[in-house]
Short mmCIF file of C-alpha atoms and ligand atoms in Angstrom, two decimals:
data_model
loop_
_atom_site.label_atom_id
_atom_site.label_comp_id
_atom_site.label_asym_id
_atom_site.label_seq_id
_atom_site.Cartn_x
_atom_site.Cartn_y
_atom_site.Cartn_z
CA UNK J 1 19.90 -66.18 -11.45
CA UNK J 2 17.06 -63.84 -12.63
CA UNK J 3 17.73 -60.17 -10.79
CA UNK J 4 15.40 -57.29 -10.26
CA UNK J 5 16.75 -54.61 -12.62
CA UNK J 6 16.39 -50.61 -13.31
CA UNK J 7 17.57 -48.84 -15.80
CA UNK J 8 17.03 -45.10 -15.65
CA UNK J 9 16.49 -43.64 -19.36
CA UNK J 10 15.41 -46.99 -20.34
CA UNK J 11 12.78 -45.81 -23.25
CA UNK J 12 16.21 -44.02 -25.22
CA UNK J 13 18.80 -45.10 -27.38
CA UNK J 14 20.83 -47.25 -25.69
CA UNK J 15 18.66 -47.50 -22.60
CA UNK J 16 16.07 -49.83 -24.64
CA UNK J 17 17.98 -51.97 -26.24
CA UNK J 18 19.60 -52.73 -22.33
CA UNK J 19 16.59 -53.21 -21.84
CA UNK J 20 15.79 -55.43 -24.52
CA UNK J 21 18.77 -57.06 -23.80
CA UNK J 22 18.21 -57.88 -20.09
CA UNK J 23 15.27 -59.19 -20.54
CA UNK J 24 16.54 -61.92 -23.53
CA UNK J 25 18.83 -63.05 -20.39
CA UNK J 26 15.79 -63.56 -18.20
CA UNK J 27 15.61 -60.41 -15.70
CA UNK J 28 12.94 -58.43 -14.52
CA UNK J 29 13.21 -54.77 -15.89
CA UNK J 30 12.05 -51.16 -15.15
CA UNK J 31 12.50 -48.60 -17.39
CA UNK J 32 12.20 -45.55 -15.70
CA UNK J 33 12.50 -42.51 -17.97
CA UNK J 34 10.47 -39.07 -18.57
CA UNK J 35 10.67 -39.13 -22.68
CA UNK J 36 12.39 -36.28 -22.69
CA UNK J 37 14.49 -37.44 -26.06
CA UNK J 38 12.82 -40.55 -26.49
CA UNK J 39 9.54 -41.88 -27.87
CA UNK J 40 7.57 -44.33 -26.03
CA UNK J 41 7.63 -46.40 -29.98
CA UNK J 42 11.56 -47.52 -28.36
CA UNK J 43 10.15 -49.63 -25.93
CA UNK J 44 6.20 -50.20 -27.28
CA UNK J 45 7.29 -54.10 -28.03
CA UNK J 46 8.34 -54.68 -24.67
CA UNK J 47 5.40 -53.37 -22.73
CA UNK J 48 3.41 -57.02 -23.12
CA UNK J 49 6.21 -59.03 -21.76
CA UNK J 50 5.34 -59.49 -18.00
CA UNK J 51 8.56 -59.19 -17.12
CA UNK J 52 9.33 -55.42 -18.31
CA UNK J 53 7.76 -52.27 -16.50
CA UNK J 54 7.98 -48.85 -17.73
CA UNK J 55 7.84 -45.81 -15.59
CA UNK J 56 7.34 -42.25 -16.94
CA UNK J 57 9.16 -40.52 -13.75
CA UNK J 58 11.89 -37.18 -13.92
CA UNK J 59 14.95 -38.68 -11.80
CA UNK J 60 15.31 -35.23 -10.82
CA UNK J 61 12.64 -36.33 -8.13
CA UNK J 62 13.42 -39.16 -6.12
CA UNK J 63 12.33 -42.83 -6.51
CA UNK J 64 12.24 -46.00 -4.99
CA UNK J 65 12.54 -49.53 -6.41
CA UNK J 66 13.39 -52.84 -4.66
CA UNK J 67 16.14 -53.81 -7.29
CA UNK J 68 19.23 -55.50 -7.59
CA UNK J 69 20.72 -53.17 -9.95
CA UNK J 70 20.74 -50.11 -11.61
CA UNK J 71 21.63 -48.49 -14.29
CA UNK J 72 21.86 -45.14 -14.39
CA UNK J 73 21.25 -43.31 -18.11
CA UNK J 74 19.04 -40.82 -17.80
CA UNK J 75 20.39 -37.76 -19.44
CA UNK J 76 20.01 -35.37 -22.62
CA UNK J 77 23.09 -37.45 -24.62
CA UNK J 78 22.99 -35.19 -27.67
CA UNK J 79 24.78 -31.69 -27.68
CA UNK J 80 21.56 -29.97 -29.48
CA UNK J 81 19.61 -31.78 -26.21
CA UNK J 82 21.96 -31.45 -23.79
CA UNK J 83 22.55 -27.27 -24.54
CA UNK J 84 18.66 -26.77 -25.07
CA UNK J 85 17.83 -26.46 -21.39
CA UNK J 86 22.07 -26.85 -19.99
CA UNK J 87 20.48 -25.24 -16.05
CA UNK J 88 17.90 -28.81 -16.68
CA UNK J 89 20.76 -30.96 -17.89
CA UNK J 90 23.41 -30.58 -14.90
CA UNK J 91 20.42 -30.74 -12.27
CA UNK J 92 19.48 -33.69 -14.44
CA UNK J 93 23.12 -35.32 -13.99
CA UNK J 94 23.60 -34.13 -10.56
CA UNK J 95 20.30 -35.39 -9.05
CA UNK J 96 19.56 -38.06 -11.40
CA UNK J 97 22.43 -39.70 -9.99
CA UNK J 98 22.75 -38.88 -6.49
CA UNK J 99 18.68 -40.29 -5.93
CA UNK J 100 20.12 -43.35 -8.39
CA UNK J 101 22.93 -43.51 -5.45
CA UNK J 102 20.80 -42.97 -2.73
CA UNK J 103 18.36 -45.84 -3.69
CA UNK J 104 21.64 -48.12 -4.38
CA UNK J 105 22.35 -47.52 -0.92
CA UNK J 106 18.82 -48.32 0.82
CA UNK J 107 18.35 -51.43 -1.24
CA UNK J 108 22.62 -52.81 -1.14
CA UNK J 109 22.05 -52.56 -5.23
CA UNK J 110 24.92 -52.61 -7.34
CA UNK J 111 25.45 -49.18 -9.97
CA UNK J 112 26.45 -48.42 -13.29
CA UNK J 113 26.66 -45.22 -14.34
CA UNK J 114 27.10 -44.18 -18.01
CA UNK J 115 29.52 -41.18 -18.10
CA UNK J 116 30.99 -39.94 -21.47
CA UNK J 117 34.41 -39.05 -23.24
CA UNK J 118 33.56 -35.54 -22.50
CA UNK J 119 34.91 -35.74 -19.23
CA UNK J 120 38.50 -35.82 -20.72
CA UNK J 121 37.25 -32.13 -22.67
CA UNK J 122 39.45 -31.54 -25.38
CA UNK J 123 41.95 -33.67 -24.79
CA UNK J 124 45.70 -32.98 -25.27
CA UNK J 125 46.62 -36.87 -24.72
CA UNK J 126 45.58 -39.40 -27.52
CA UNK J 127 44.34 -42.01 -27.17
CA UNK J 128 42.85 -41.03 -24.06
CA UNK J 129 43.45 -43.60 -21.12
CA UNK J 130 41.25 -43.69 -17.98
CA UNK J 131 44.39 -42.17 -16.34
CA UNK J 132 43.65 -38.65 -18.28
CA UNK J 133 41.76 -36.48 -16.03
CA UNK J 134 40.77 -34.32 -19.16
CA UNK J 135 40.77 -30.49 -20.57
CA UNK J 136 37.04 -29.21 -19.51
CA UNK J 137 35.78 -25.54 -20.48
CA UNK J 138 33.46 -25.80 -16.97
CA UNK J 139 31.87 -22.19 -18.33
CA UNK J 140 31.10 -22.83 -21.97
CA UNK J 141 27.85 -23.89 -23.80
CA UNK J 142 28.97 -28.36 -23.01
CA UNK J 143 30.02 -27.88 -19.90
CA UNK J 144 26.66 -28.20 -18.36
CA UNK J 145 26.81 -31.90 -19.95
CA UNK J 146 30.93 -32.53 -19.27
CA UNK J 147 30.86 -31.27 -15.61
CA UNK J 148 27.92 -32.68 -14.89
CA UNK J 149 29.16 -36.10 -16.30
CA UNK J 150 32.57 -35.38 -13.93
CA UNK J 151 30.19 -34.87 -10.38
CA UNK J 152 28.22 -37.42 -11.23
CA UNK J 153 31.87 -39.64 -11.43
CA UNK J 154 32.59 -37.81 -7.76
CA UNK J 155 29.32 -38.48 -6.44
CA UNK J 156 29.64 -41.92 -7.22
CA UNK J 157 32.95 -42.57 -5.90
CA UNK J 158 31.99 -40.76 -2.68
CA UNK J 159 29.01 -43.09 -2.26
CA UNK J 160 31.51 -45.73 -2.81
CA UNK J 161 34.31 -44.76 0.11
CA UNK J 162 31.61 -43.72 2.21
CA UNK J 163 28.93 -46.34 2.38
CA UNK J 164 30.31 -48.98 0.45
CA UNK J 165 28.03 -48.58 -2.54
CA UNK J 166 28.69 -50.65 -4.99
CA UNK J 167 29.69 -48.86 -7.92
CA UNK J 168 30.63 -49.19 -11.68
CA UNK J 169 31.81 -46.13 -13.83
CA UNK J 170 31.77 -46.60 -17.71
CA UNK J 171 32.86 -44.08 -19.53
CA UNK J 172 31.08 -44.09 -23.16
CA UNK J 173 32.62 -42.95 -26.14
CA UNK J 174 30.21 -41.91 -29.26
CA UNK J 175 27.50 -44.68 -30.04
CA UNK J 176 25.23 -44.91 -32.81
CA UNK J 177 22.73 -47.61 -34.10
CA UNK J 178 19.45 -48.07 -34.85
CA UNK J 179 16.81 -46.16 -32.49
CA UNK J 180 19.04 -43.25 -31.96
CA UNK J 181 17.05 -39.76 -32.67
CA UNK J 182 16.66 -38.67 -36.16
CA UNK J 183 16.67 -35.31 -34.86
CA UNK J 184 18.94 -35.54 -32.32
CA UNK J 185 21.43 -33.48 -34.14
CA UNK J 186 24.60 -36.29 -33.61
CA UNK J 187 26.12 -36.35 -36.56
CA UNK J 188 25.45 -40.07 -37.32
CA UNK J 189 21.93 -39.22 -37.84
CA UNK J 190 22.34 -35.51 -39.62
CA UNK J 191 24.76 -37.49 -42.33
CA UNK J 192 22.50 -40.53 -42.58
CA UNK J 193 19.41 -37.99 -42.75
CA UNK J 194 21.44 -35.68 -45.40
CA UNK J 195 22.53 -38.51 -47.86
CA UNK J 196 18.80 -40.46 -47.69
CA UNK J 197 16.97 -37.13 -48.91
CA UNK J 198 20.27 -36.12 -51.03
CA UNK J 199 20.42 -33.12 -49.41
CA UNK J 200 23.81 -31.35 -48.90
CA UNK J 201 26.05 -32.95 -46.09
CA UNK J 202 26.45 -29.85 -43.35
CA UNK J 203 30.35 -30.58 -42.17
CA UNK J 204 31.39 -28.27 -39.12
CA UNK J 205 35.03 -27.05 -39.91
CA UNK J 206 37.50 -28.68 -42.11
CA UNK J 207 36.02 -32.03 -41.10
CA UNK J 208 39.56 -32.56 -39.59
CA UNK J 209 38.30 -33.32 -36.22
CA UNK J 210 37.96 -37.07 -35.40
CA UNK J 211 36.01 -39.42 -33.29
CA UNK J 212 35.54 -43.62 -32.84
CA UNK J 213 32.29 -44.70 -33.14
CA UNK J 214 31.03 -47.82 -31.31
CA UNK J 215 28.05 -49.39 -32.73
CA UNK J 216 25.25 -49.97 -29.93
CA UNK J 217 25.12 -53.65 -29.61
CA UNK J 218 29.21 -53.68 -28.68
CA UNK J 219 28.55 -50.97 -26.36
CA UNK J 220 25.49 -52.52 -24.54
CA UNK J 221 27.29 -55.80 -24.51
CA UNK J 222 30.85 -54.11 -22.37
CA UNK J 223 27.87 -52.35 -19.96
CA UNK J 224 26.48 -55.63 -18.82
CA UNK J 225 30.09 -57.57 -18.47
CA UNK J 226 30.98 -54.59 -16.89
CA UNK J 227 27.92 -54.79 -14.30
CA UNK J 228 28.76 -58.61 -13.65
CA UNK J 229 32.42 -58.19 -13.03
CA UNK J 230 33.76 -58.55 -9.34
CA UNK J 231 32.83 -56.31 -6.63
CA UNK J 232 36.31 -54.91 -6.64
CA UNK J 233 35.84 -53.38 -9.88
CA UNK J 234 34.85 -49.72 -9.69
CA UNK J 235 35.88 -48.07 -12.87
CA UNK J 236 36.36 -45.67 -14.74
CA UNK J 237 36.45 -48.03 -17.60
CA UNK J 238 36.78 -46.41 -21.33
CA UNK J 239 34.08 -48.24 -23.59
CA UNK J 240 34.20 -47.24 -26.99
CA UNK J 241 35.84 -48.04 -30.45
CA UNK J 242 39.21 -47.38 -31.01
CA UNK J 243 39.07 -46.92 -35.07
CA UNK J 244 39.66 -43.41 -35.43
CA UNK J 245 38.32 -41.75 -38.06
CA UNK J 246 37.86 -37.82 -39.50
CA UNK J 247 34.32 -36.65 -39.63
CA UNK J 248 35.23 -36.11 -43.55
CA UNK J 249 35.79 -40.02 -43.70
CA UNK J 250 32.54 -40.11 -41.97
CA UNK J 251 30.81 -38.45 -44.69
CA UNK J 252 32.21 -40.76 -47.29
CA UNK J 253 31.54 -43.72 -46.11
CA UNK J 254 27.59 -42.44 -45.14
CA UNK J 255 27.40 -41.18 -48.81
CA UNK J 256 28.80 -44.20 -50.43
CA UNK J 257 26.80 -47.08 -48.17
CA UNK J 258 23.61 -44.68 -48.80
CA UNK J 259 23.76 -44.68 -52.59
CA UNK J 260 23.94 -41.10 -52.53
CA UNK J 261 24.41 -37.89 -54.67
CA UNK J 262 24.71 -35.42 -51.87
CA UNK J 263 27.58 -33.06 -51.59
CA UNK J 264 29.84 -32.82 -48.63
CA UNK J 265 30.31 -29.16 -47.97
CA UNK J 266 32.74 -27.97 -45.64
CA UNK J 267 33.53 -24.90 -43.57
CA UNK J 268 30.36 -24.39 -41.69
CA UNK J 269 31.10 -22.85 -38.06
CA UNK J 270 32.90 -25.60 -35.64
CA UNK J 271 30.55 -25.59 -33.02
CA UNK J 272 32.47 -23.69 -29.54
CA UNK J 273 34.72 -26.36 -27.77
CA UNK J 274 34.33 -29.11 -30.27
CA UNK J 275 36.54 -31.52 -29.23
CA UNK J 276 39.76 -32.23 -32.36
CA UNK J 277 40.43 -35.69 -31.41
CA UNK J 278 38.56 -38.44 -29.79
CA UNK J 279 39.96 -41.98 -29.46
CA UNK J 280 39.21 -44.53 -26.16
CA UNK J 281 42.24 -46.39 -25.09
CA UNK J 282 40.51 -49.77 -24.44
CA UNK J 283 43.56 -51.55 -22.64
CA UNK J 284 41.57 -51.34 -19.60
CA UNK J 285 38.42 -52.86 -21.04
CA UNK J 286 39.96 -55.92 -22.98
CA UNK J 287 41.80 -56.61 -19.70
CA UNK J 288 39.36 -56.51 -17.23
CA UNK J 289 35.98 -56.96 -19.44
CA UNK J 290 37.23 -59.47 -22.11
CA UNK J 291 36.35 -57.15 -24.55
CA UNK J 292 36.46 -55.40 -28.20
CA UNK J 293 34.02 -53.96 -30.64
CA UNK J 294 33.46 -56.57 -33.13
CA UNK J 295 31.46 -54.66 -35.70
CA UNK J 296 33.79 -52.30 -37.96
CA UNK J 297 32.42 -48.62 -38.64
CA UNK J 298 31.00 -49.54 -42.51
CA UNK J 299 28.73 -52.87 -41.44
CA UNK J 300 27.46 -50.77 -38.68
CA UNK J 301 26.51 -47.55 -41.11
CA UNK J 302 25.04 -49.98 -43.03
CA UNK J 303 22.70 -51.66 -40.44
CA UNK J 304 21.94 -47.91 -39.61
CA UNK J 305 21.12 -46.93 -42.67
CA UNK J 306 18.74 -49.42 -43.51
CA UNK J 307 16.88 -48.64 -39.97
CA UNK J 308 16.81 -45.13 -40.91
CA UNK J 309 15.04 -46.16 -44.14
CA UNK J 310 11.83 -47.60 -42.49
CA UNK J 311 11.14 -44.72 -40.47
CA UNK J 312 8.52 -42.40 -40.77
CA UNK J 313 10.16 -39.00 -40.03
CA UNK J 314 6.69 -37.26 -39.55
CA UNK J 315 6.07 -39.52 -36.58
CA UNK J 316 8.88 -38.31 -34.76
CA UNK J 317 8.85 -35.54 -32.49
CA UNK J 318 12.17 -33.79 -32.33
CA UNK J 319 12.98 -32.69 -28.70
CA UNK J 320 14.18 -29.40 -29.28
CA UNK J 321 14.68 -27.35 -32.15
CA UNK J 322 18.43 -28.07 -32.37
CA UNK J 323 18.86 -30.38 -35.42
P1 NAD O 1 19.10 -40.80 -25.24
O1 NAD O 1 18.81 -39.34 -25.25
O2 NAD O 1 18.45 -41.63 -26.29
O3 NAD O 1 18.79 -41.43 -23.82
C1 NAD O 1 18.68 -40.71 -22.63
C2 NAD O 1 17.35 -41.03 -22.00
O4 NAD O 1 17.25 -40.33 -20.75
C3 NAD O 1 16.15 -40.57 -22.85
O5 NAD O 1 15.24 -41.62 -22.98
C4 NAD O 1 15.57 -39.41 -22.07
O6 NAD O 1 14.19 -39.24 -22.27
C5 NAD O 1 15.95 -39.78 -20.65
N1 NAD O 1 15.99 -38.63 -19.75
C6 NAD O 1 16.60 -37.43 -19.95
N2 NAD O 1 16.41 -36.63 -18.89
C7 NAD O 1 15.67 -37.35 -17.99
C8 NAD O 1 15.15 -37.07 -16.70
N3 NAD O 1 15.35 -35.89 -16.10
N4 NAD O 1 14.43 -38.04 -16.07
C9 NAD O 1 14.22 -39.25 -16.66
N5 NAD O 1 14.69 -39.56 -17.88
C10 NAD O 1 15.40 -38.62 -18.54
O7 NAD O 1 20.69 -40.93 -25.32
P2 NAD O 1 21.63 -42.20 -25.34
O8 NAD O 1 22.59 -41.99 -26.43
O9 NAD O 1 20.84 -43.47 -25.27
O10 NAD O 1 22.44 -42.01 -23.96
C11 NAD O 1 22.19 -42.80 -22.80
C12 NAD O 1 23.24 -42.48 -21.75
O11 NAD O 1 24.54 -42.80 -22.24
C13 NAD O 1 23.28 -41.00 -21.35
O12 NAD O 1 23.49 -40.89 -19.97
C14 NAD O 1 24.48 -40.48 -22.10
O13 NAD O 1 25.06 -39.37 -21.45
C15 NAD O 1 25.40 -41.69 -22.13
N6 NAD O 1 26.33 -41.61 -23.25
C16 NAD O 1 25.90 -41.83 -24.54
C17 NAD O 1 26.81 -41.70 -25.58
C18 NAD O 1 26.39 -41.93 -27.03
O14 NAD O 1 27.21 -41.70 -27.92
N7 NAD O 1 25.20 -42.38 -27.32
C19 NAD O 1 28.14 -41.36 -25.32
C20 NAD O 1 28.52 -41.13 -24.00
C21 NAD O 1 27.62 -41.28 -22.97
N1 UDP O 2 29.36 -32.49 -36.89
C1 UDP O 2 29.36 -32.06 -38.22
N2 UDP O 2 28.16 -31.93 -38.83
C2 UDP O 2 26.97 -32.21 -38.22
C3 UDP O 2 26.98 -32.65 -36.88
C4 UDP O 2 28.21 -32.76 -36.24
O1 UDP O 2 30.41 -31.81 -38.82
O2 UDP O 2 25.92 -32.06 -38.88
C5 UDP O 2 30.68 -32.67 -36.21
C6 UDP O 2 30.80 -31.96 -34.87
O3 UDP O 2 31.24 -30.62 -35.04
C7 UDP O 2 31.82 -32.82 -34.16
C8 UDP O 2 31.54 -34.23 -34.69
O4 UDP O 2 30.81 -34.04 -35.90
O5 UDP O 2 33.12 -32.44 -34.54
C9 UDP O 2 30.74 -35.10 -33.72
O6 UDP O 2 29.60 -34.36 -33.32
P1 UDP O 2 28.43 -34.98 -32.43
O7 UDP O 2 27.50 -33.84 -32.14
O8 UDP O 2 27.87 -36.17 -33.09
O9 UDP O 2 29.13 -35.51 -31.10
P2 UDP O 2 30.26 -34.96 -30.10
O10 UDP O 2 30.79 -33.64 -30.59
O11 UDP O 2 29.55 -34.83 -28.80
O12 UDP O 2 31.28 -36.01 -30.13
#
């Protein structure tokens, strides 16, 4: 059955390609979304089908939709966006999602809100289950993005016990693909950037430190199993790939799908609280969701690569000056 759906930061990353997404299965969709790290060029080849609406609207002030669900995205994702205004960014989190609750609640909709492997901090437990309650600075430069993540997961369980919202908690590990920022400062996009203009590849640390990265269409496929599943089914559920790898193997692999000559130079400053190691258990997700990444690390550079190819870096306007 065709449902009315919103999705706040629906012109980003992974907001448009929900988007894109939701309406291949035949729903109605808003994007709602203030561009703050997006361009409108995300979501330009949606805005003639009759069944997609985009709304340039701050979530920090309230809104009102008849919908049948929502998902809630809208936030700086990027630790150069996130830190550039960090007062904007927890107000962001905070409000964003207690007006996306509030409207859940007048309309009966059903939520999903996209929270983050930075709620578990630096984590001391590997691979981190949804069990972990995490190892959060809440005074340093990413806590502004990590706490607010965490109230945003207490708001929506207190919507939950006390009016009976309907609520679904996913908690994203690091996603890349096509359409991300080029100057969003992820490290996905400075490597890809780096190796495609040969330039020298800017490692933080030893290069030690490791993360899983989920390519976008995995991730956008466990958000909307994760919307349909049973009423009963609240969350927090890790989504995210569970092939570790060091950000040095990173670099490799970027420089060797890319074709190119660039160095990999280590030892630049590790940014303050940079997590060491990052790795979702999914246990919880293949159980309940019926799911698994399918795409490995190296065909997903490689899609993201050639996207990064065809685009015109002098047409994009970078955010902030963090890249
Ligand atoms: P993104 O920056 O491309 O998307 C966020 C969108 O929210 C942007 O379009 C931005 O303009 C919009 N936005 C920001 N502040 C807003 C405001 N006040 N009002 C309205 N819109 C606003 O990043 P993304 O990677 O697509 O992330 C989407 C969501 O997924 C975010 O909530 C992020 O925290 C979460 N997430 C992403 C990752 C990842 O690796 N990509 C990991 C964990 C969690
Ligand atoms: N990183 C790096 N060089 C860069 C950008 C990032 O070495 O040019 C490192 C960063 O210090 C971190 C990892 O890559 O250890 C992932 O960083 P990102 O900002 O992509 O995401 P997050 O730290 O939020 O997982």
């Amino acid at each position: 059955m065709p449902k009315r759906i919103l999705v706040t930061g629906g012109a980003g990353f992974l907001g448009s390609h929900l988007c894109e997404r939701l309406l291949d299965q035949g729903h109605e969709v808003i994007a709602l979304d203030n561009l703050f790290t997006s361009q409108r060029s995300n979501i330009e080849h949606l805005l003639g089908q009759t069944r997609f609406e985009f709304v340039r609207h701050d979530v920090t002030e309230p809104f009102s939709f008849e919908v049948d669900e929502i998902y809630n995205l809208a936030c700086p994702a990027a630790p150069g966006h996130y830190q550039y205004n960090p007062i904007r960014t927890m107000k962001t989190s905070f409000m964003g999602t207690m007006h996306a609750l509030g409207l859940a609640k007048r309309v009966r909709a059903k939520i999903l809100q996209a929270s983050t492997s930075e709620v578990y901090g630096d984590p001391e437990v590997h691979p981190q289950p949804e069990s972990y309650r995490g190892l959060v600075n809440p005074i340093g430069p990413r806590a502004c993005y990590d706490e607010g993540k965490r109230a945003a997961e207490t708001l929506m369980f207190d919507y939950h016990r006390t009016h009976k919202v309907k609520i679904k908690v996913a908690r994203i590990f690091n996603t890349y693909g096509p359409r991300m920022h080029p100057f969003d400062g992820r490290v996905v996009s400075n490597f890809i950037r780096q190796a495609l203009a040969g330039e020298t590849i800017t490692m933080y640390g030893d290069g030690l430190q490791t993360r899983s990265f989920c390519y976008r269409d995995d991730l956008v496929e466990a958000m909307i199993r994760m919307m349909e599943t049973d009423d009963s089914v609240t969350g927090p559920i890790n989504i995210g790939n569970p092939d570790e790898f060091t950000i040095l193997d990173l670099a490799k692999k970027v420089v060797s799908i890319a074709g190119s000559s660039s160095k990999v130079e280590t030892g630049r400053p590790l940014p303050p609280d940079d997590p060491k190691q990052r790795c979702p258990d999914i246990s919880l997700a293949r159980k309940v969701l019926g799911w698994e990444p399918k795409i490995k690390l190296d065909a997903g550079l490689k899609k993201t690569i050639d996207w990064f190819r065809t685009v015109d870096f002098t047409g994009v306007r970078a955010p902030t000056p963090n890249y």
